[in-house]
PDB file of C-alpha atoms in Angstrom:
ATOM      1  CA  UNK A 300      15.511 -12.730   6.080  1.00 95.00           C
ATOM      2  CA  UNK A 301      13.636 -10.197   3.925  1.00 96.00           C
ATOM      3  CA  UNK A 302      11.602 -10.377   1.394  1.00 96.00           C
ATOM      4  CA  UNK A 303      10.126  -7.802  -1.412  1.00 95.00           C
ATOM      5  CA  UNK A 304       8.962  -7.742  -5.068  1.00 93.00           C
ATOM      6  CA  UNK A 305      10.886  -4.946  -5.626  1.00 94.00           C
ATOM      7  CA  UNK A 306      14.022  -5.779  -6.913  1.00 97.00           C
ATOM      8  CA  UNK A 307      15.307  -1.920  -6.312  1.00 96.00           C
ATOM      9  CA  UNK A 308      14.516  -2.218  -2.144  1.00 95.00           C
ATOM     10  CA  UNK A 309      16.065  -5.814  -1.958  1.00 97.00           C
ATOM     11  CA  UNK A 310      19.417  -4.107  -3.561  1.00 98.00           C
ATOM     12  CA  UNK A 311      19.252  -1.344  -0.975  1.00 97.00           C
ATOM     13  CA  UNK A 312      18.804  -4.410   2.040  1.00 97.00           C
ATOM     14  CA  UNK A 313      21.949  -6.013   0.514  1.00 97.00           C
ATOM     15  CA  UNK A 314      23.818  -2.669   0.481  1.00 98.00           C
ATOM     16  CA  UNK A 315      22.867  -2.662   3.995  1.00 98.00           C
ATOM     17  CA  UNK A 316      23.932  -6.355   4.714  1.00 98.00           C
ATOM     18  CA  UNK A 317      20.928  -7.427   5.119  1.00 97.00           C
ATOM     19  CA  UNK A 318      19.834 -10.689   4.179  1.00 97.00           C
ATOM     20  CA  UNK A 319      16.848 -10.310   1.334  1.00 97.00           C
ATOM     21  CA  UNK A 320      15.651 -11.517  -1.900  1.00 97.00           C
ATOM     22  CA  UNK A 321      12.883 -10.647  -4.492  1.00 98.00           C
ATOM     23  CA  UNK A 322      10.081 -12.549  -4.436  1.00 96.00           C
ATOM     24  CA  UNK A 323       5.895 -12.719  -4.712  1.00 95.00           C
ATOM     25  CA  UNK A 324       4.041 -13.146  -1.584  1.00 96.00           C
ATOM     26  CA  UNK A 325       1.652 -15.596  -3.143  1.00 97.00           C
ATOM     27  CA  UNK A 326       4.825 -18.229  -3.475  1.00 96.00           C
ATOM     28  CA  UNK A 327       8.001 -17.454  -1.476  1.00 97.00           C
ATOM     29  CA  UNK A 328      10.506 -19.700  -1.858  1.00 96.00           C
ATOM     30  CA  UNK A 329      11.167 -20.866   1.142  1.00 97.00           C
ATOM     31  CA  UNK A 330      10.108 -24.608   3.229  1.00 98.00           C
ATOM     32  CA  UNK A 331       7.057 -24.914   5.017  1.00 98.00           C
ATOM     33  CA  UNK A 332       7.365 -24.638   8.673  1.00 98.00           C
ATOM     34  CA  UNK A 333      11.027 -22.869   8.699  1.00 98.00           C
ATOM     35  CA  UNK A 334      10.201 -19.702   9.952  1.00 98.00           C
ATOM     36  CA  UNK A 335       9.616 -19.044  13.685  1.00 98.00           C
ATOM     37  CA  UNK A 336       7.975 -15.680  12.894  1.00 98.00           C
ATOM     38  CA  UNK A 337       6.991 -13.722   9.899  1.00 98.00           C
ATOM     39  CA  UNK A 338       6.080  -9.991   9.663  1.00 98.00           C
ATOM     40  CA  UNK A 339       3.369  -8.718   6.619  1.00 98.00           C
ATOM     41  CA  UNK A 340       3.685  -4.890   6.986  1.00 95.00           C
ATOM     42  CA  UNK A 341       1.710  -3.024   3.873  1.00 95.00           C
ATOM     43  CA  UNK A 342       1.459  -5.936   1.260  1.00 96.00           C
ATOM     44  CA  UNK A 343      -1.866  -7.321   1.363  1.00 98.00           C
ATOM     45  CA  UNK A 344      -3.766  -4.561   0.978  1.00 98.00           C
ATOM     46  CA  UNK A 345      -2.080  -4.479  -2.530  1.00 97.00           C
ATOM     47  CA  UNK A 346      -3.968  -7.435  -3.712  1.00 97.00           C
ATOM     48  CA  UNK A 347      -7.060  -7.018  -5.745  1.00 95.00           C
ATOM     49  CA  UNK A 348      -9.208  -9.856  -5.022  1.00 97.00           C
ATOM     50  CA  UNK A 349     -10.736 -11.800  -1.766  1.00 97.00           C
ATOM     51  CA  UNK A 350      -9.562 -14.845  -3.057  1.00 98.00           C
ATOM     52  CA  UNK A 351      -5.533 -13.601  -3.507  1.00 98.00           C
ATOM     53  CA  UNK A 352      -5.439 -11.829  -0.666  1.00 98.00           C
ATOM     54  CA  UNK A 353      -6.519 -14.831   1.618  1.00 98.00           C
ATOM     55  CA  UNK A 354      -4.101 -16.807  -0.330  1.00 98.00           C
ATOM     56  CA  UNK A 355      -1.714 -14.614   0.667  1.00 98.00           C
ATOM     57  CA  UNK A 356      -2.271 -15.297   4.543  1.00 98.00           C
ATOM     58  CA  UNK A 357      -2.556 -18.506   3.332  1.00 98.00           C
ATOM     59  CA  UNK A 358       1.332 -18.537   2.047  1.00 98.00           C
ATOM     60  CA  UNK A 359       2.065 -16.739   5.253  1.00 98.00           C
ATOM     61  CA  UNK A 360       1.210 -19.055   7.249  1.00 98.00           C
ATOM     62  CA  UNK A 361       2.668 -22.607   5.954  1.00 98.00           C
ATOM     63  CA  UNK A 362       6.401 -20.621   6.319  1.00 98.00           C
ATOM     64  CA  UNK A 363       5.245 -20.923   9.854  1.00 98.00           C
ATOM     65  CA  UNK A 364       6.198 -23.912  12.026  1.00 98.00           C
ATOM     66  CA  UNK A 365       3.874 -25.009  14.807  1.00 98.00           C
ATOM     67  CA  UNK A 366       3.100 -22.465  17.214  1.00 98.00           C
ATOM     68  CA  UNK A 367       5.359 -19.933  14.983  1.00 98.00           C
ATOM     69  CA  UNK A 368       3.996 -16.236  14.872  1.00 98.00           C
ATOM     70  CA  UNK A 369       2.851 -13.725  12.302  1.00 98.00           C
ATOM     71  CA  UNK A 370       2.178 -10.222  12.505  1.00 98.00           C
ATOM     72  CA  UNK A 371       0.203  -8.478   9.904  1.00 98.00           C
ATOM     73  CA  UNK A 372      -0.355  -5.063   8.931  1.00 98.00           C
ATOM     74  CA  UNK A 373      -3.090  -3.439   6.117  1.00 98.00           C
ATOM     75  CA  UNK A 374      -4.145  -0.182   5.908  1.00 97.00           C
ATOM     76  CA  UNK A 375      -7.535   0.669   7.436  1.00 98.00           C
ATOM     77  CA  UNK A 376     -10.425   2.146   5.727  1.00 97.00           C
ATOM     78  CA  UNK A 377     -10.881   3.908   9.200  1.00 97.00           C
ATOM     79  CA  UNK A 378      -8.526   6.881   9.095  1.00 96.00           C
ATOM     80  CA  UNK A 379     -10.427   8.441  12.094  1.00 94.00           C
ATOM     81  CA  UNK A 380     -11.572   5.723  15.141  1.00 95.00           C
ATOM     82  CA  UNK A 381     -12.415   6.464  18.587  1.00 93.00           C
ATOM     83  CA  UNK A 382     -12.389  10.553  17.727  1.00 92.00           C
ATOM     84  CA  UNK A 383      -8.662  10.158  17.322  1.00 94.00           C
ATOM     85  CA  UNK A 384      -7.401  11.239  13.704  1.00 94.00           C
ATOM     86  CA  UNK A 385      -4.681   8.817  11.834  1.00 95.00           C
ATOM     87  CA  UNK A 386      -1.116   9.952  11.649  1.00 91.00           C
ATOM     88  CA  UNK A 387      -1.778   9.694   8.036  1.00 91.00           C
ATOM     89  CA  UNK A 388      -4.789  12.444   7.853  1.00 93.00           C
ATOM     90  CA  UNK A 389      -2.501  14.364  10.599  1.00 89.00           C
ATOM     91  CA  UNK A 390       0.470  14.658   8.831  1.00 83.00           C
ATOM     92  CA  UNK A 391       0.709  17.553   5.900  1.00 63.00           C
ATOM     93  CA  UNK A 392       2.385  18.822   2.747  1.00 52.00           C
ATOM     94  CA  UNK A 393       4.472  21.171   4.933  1.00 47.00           C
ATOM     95  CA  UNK A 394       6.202  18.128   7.040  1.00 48.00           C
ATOM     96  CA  UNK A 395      10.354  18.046   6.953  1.00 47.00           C
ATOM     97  CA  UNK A 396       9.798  14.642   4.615  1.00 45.00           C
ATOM     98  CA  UNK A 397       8.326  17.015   2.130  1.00 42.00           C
ATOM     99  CA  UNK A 398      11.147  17.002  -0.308  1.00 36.00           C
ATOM    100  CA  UNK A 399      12.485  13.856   0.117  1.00 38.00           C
ATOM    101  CA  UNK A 400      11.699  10.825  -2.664  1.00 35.00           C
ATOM    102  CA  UNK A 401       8.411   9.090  -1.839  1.00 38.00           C
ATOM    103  CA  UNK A 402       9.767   5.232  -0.639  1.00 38.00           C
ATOM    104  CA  UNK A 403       6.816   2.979  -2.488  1.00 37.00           C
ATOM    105  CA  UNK A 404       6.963   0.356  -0.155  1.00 38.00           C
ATOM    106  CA  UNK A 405       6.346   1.864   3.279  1.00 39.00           C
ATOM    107  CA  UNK A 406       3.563   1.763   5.533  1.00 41.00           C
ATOM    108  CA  UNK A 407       1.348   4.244   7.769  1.00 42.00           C
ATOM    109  CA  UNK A 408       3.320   2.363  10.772  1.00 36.00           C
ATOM    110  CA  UNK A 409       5.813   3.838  13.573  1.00 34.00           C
ATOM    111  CA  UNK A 410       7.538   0.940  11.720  1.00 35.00           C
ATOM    112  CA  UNK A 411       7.722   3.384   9.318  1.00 36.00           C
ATOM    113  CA  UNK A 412       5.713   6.237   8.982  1.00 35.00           C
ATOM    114  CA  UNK A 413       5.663   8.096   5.790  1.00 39.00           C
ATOM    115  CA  UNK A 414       3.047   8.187   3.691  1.00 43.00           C
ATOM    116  CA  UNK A 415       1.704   8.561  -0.127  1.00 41.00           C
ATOM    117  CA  UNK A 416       3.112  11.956  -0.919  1.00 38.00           C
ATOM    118  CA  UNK A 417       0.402  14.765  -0.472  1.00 37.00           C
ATOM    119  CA  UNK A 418      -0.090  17.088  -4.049  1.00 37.00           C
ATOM    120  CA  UNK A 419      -2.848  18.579  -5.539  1.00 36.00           C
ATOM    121  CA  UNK A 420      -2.173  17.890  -9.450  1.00 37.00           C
ATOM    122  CA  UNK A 421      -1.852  14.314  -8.755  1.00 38.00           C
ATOM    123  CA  UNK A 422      -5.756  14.413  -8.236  1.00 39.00           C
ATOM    124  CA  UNK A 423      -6.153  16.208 -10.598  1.00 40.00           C
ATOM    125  CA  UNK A 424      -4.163  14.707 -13.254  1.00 37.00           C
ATOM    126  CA  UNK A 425      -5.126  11.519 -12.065  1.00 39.00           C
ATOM    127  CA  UNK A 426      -9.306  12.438 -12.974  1.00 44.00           C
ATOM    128  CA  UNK A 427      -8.108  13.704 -16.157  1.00 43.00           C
ATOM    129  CA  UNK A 428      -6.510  10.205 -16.887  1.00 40.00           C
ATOM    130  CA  UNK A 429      -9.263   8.679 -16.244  1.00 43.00           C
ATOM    131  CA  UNK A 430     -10.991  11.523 -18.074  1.00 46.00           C
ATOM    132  CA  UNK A 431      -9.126  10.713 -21.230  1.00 44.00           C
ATOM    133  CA  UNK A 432      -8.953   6.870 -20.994  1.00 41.00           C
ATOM    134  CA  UNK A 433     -12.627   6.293 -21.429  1.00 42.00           C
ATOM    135  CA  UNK A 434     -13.410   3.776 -24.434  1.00 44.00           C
ATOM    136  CA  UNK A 435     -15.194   5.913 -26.810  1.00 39.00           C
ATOM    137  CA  UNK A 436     -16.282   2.786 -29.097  1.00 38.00           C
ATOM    138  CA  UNK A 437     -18.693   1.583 -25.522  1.00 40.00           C
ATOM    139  CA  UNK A 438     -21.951   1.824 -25.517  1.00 42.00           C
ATOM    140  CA  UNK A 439     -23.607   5.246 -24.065  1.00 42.00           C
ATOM    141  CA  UNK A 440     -25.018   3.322 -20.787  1.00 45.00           C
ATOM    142  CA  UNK A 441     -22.392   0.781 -19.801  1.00 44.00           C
ATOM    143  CA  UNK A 442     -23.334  -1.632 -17.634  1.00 48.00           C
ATOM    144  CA  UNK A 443     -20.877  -1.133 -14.788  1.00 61.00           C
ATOM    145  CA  UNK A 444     -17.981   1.011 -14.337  1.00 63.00           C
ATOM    146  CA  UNK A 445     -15.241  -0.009 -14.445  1.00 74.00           C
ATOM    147  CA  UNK A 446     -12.583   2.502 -13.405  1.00 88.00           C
ATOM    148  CA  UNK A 447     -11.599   2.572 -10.099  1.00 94.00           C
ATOM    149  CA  UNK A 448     -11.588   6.238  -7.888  1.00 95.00           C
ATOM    150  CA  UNK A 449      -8.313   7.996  -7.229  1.00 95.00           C
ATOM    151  CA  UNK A 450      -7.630   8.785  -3.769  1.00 95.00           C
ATOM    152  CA  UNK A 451      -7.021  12.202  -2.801  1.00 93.00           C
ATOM    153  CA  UNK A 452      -3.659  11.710  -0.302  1.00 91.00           C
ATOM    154  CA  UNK A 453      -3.852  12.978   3.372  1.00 92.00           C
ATOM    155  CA  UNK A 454      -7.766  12.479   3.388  1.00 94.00           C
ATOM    156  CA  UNK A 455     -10.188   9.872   4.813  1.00 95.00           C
ATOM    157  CA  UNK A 456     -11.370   6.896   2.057  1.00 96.00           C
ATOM    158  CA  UNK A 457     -14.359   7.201   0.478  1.00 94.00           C
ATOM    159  CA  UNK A 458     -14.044   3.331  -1.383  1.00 95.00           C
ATOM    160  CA  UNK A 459     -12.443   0.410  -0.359  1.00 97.00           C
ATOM    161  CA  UNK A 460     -11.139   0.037  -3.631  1.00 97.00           C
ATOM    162  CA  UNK A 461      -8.856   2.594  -4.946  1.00 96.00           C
ATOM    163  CA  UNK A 462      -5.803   3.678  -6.139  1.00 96.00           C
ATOM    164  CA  UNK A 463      -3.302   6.425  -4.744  1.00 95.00           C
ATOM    165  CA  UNK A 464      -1.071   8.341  -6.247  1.00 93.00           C
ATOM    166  CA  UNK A 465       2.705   8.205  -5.417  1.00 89.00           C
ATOM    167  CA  UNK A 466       4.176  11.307  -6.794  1.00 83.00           C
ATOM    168  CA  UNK A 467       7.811  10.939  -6.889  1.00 80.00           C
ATOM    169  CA  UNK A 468       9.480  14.265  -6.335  1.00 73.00           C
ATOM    170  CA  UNK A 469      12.741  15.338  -8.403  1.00 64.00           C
ATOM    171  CA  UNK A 470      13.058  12.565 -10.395  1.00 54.00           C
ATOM    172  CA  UNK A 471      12.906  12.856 -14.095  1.00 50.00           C
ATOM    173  CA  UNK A 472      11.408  10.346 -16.800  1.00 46.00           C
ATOM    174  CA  UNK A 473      11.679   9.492 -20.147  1.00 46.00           C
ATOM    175  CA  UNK A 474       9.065   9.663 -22.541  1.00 43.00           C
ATOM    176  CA  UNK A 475       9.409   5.943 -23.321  1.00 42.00           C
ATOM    177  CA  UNK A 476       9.031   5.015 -19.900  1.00 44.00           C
ATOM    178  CA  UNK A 477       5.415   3.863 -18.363  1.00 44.00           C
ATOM    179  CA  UNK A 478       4.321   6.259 -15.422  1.00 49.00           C
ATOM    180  CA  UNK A 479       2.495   9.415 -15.790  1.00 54.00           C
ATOM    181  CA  UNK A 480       4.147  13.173 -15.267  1.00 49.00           C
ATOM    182  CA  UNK A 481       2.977  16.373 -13.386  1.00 50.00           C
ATOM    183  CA  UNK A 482       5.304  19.263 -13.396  1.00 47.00           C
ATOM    184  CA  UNK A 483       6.160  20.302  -9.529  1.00 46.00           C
ATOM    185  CA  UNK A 484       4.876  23.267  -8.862  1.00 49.00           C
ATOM    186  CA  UNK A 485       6.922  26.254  -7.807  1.00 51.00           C
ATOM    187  CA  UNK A 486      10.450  28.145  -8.511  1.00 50.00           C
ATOM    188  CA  UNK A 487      11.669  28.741 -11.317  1.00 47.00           C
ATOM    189  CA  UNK A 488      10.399  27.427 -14.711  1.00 50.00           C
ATOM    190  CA  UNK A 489      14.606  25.867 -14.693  1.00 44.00           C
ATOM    191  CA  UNK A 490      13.758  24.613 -11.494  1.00 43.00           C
ATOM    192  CA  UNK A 491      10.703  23.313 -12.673  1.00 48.00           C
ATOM    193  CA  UNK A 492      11.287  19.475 -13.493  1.00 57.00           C
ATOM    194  CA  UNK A 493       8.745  16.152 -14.935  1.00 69.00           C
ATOM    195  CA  UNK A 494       8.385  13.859 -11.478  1.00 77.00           C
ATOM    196  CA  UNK A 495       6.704  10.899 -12.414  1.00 86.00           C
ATOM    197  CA  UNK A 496       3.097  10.066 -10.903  1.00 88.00           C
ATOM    198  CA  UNK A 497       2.421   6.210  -9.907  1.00 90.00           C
ATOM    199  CA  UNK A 498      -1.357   4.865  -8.925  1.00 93.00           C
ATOM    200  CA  UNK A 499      -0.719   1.938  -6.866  1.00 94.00           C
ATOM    201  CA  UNK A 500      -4.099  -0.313  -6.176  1.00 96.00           C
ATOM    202  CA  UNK A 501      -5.118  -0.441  -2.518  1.00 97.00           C
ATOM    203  CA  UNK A 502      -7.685  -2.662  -0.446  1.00 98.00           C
ATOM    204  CA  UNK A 503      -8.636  -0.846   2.564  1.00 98.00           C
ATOM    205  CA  UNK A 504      -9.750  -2.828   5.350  1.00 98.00           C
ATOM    206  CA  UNK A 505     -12.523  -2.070   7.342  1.00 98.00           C
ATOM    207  CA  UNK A 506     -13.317  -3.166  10.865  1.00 97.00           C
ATOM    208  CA  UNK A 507     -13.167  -6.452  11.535  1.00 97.00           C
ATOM    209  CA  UNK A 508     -12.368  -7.430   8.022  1.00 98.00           C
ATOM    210  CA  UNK A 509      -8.626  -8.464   8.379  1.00 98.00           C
ATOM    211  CA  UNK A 510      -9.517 -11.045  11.468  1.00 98.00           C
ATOM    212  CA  UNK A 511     -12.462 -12.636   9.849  1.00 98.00           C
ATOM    213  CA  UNK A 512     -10.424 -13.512   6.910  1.00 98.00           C
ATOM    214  CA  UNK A 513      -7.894 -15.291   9.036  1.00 98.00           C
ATOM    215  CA  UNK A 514      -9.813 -16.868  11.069  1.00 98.00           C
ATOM    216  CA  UNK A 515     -11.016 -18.691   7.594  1.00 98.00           C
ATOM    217  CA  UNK A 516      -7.749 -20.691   7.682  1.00 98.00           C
ATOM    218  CA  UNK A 517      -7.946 -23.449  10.180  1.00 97.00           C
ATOM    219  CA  UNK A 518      -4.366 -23.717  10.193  1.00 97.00           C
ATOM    220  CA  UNK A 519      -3.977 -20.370  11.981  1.00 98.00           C
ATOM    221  CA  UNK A 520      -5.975 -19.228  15.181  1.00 98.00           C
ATOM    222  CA  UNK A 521      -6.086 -15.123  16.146  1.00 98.00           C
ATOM    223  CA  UNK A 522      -3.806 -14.116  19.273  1.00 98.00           C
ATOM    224  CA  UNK A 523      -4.696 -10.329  18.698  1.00 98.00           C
ATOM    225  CA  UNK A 524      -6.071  -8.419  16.699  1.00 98.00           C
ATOM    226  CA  UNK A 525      -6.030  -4.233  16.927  1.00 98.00           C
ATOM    227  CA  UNK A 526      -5.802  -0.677  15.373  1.00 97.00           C
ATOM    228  CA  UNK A 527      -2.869   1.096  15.065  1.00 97.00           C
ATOM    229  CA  UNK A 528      -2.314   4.444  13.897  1.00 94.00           C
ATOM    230  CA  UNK A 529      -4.668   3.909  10.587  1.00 97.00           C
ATOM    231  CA  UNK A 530      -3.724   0.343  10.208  1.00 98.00           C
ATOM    232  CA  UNK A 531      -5.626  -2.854  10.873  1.00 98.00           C
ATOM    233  CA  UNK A 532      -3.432  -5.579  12.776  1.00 98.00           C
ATOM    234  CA  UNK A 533      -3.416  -9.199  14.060  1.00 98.00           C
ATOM    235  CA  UNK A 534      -1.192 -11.666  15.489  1.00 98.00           C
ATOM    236  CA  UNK A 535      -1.932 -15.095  14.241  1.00 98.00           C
ATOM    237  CA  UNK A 536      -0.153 -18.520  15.766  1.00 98.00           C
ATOM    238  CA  UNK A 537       0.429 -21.476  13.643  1.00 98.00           C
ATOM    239  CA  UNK A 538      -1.439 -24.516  14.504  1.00 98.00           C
TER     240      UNK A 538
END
């Protein structure tokens, strides 16, 4: 049984026959203790705070039934470790998934391995947005600020805290409708089409980071934990 919070996947799982329905990870409406094993692949790293994102391991684990499994996955603020270079810093622009439509829910995984699509305005329009949406009406020397960086794609993280740009290609959007626009670049200016530009928030674990958080829940003890392929993982079993 799947889970998502995007109503959009969930319809593709059931076009699939697959068993799935929308939820949020903080509450999923299922029993406590029904589930022999649970999989977390790209999800928690979405979650802005300490506090929510151990709640969310939290809610993981009471699905779990004694001596049930979970496997989690968050993306690592290590892109490079032991001299060996992520898939995700490896993989370019020019790669066969180039034109295809960015899936928002995927992970740096073999599980599934695309990544945040890889364009040079989306940086760039991105620091312009943030550019533009300073609050004029502040005071000159503010005392903290507040914007958070944009992450150039296909590069190493400079801030755990961050947002990336997901730059959908050769989709159109209405004026009316929330996301921000880029215009692809090259062909034909009748070629040339508005794709829309999303910044999704991102946690990036570093080292050590992931386990230390679970092993905070006395309900839970660590089989595993390990790096794979720009990802942070662990293996917890349900006490």
């Amino acid at each position: 049984v799947g889970c998502d919070r995007s109503k959009n996947l969930v319809d593709i799982c059931g076009e699939k026959h697959f068993q799935a329905f929308v939820c949020d990870a903080l509450s999923v409406p299922i029993r406590s203790g029904a589930c022999d094993a649970c999989i977390s692949i790209a999800v928690i790293h979405h979650f802005s705070t300490a506090e929510r994102r151990l709640a969310t391991i939290r809610e993981l684990a009471r699905l779990l039934r004694p001596g049930g499994t979970a496997l989690i996955y968050v993306w690592a603020m290590e892109q490079e470790y032991k001299n060996q270079k992520s898939k995700y810093l490896k993989e370019k622009n020019g790669s066969k998934n180039k034109d295809k439509e960015i899936n928002t829910g995927t992970a740096q995984t073999p599980l599934s391995d695309k990544g945040p699509d890889n364009s040079s305005e989306d940086s760039a329009w991105s620091n312009q947005l943030l550019k533009d949406s300073k609050d004029e009406s502040c005071s000159a020397k503010p005392v903290a600020d507040f914007r958070l960086p944009v992450h150039t794609n296909r590069t190493s993280f400079h801030s755990q805290d961050l947002l990336v740009p997901w730059h959908l290609k050769g989709g159109t959007k209405k004026k009316e409708e929330s996301a921000d626009t880029v215009l692809v670049p090259g062909g034909s200016k009748e070629s040339q089409e508005l794709s829309p530009v999303f910044h999704r928030y991102y946690h990036v674990f570093c080292e050590g980071e992931l386990e230390a958080v679970c092993r905070s829940l006395d309900c839970v003890r660590v089989q595993k934990s390990y790096y794979d392929q720009g990802n942070w993982c662990v293996i917890l079993e349900k006490l």
